[in-house]
Coordinates of C-alpha atoms and ligand atoms in Angstrom, one line a residue:
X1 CA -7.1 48.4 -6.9
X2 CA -7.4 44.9 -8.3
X3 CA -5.1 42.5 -6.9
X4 CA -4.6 39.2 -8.4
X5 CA -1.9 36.5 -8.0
X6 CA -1.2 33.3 -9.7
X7 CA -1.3 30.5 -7.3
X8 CA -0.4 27.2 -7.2
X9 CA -0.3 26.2 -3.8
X10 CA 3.3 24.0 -3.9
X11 CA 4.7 27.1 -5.1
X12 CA 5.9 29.9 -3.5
X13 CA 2.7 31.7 -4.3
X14 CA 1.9 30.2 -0.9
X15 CA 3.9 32.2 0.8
X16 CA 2.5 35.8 -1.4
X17 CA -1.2 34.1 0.3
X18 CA 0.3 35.0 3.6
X19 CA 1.8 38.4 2.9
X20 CA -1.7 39.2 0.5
X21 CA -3.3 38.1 4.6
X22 CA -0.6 40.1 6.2
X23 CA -1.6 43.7 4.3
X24 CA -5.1 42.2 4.8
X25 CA -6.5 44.1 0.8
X26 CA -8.9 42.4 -1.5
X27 CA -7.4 40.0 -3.8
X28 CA -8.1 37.1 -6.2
X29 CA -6.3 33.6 -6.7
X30 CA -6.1 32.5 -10.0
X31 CA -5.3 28.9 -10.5
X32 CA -2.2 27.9 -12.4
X33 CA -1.7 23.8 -13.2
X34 CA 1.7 24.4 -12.3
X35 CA 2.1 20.2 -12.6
X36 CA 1.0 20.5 -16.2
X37 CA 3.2 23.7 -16.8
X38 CA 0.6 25.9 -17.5
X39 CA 3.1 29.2 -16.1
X40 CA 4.7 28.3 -19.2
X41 CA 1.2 29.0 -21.5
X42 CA 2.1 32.4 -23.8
X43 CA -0.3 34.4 -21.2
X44 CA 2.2 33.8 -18.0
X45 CA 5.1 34.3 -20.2
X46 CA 4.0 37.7 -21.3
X47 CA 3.7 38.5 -17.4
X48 CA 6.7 36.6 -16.3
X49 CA 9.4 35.5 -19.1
X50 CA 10.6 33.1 -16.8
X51 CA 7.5 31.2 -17.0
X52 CA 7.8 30.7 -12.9
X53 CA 5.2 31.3 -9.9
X54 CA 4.3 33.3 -8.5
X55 CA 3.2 36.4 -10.1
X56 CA 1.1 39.2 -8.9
X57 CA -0.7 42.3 -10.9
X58 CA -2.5 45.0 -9.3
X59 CA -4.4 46.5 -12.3
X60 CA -2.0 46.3 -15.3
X61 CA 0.6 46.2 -12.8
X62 CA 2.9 43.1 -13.1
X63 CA 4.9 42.0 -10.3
X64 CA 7.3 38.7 -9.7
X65 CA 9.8 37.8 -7.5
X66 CA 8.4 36.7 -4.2
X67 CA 10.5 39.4 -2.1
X68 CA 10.0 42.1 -4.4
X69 CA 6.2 41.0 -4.0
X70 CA 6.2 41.4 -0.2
X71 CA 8.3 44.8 -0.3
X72 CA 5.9 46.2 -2.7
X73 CA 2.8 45.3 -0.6
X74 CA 3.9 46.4 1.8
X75 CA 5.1 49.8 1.1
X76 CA 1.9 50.7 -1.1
X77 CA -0.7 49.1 1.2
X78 CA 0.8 48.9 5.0
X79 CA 3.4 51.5 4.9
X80 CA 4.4 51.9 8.2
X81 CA 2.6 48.9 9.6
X82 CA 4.4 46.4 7.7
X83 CA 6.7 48.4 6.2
X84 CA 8.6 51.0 8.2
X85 CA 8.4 54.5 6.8
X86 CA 11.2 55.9 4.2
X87 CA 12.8 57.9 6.6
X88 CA 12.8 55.3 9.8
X89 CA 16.5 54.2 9.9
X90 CA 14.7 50.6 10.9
X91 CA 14.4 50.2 7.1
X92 CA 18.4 49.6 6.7
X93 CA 17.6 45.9 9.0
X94 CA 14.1 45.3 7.3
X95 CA 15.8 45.5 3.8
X96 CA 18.9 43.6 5.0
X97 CA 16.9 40.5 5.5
X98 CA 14.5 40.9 3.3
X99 CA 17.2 40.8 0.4
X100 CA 19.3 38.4 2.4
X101 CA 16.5 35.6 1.8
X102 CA 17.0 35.4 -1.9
X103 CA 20.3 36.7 -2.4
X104 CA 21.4 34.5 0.1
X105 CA 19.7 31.9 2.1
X106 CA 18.3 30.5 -1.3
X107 CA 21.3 30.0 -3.7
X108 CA 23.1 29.1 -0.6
X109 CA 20.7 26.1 0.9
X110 CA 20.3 25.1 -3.1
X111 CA 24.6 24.9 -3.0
X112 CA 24.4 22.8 0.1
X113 CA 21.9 20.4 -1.3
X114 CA 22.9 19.9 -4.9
X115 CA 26.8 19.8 -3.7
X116 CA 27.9 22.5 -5.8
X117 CA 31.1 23.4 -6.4
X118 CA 31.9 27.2 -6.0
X119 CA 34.8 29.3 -4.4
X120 CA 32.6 31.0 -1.5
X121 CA 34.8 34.1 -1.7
X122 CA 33.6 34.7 -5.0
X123 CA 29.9 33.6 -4.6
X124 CA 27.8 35.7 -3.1
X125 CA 26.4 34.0 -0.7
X126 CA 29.8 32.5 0.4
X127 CA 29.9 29.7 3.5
X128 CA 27.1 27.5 4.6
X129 CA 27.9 27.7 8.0
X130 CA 28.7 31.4 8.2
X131 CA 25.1 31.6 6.0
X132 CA 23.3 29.7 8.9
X133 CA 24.8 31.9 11.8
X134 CA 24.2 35.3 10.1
X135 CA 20.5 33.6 9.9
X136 CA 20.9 33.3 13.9
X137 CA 22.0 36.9 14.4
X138 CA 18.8 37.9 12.8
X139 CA 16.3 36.6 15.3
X140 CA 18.6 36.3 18.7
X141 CA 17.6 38.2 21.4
X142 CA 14.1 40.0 19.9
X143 CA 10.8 38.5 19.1
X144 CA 11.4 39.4 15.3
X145 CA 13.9 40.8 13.1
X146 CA 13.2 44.3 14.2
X147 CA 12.3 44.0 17.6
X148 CA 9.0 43.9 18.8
X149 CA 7.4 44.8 15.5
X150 CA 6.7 41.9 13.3
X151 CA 6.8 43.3 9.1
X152 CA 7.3 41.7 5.9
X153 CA 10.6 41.2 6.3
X154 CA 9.5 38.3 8.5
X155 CA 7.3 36.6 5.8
X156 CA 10.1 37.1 3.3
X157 CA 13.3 35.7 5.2
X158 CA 10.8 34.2 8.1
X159 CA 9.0 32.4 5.3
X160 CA 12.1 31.2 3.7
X161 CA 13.5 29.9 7.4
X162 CA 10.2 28.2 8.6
X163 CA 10.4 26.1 4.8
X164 CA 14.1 25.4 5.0
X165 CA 13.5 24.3 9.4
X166 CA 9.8 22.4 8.0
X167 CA 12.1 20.2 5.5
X168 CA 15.2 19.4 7.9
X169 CA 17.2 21.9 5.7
X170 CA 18.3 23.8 8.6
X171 CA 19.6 22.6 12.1
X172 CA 17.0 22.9 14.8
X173 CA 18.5 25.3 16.8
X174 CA 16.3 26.9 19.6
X175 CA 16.9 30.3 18.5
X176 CA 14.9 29.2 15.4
X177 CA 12.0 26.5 16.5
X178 CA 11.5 29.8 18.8
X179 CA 11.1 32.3 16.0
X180 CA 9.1 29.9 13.9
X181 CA 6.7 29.2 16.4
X182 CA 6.2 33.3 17.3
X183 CA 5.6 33.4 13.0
X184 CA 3.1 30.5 13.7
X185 CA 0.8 32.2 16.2
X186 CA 0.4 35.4 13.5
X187 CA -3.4 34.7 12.3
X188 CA -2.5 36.0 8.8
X189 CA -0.3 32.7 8.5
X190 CA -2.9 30.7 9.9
X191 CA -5.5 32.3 7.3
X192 CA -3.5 31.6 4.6
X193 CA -2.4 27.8 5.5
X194 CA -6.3 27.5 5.5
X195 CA -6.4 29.0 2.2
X196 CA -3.4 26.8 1.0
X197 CA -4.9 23.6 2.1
X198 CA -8.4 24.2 0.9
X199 CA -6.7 24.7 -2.9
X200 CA -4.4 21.5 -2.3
X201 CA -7.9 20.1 -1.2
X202 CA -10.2 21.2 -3.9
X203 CA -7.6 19.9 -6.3
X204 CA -7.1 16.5 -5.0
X205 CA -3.6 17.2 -3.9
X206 CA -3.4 16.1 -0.4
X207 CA -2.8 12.4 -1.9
Ligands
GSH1 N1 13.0 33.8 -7.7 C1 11.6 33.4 -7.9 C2 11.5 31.9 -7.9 C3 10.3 31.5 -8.6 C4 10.2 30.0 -8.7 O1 11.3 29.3 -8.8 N2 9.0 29.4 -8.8 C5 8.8 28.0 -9.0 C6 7.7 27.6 -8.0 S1 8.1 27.9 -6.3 C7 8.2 27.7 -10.3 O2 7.4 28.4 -10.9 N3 8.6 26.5 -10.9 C8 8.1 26.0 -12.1 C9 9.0 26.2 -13.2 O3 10.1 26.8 -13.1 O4 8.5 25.8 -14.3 C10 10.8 34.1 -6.8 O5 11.3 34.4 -5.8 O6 9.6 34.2 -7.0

């Protein structure tokens, strides 16, 4: 195994840092200028035709798409730990959210924000506000979103909340300043922020 991802830390490549912490294998940052559009060079292109972060291989293994990223980590490397196990009917909720995230949450806040205009009956991720509730009904009433057990479904749609709450793009509700704060005590999130900031650091990009 030889895991490698391509990092810039404003991208969501942060967030793969965590998971990459989370699983807690070996693996290798390469730097990508991302400002100077360097996941556009014909390398990252051959990995990722959409010329976008991040992008992880494990050996000649290519793999985009932050959730798909986190799923597949988890399954291959924590099965059962991060993942729960094929036959665990627990896997119905962690893929619900997990796929809620980008299916979801993300073309939805981006709707909200850029004032598109769109029949929500017809887009798939529908009403804002019903968007933000369904978020709530994730994390009421249990630490995270399968209970007790933390897995990557909460750095996938966890990830995705704590940005959106970080940036004022989601009402501070106490349902989620509490959920955010339980993702903020996990030391894997803590390693990685370190990780995150030393890059931004070592780059000059804490101006
Ligand atoms: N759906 C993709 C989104 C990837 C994406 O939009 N990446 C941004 C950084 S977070 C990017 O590479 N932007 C630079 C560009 O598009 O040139 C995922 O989940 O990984």
């Amino acid at each position: 195994m030889s895991i490698t991802l391509y990092h810039h830390p404003f991208s969501r490549a942060s967030t793969v840092v965590w998971m990459l912490e989370e699983v807690g294998v070996p693996y290798e940052l390469r730097w990508v200028d991302m400002m100077k559009g360097e996941q556009k060079s014909p390398e990252l292109v051959a990995k990722n035709p959409m010329g976008k972060l991040p992008i992880l291989t494990d050996d000649e293994l290519v793999v985009t798409e932050v959730a798909a990223i986190g799923l597949y980590l988890a399954d291959r490397y924590a099965a059962g730990r991060l993942a729960p196990n094929l036959d665990d009917p627990a896997r119905g909720t962690y893929l619900r959210w997990s796929f809620f995230a980008p299916s979801v949450v993300e073309p939805g806040s981006m709707a909200k924000a850029a004032g598109w205009d769109f029949k929500p009956g017809q887009a798939g991720w529908g009403e804002y506000a019903a968007m933000i509730d369904a978020m709530a009904s994730a994390v009421t009433g249990r630490d995270f979103l399968l209970g007790a057990q933390f897995s990557m479904a909460d750095v996938v749609f966890g990830g995705t909340l704590r940005y959106m709450l970080g940036f004022g793009m989601l009402e501070a509700r106490p349902v989620f300043v509490d959920y955010v704060e339980r993702l903020n005590e996990r030391p894997a999130l803590q390693r990685a922020e370190a990780r995150n900031a030393a890059i931004r650091k070592e780059h000059g990009l804490d101006k």
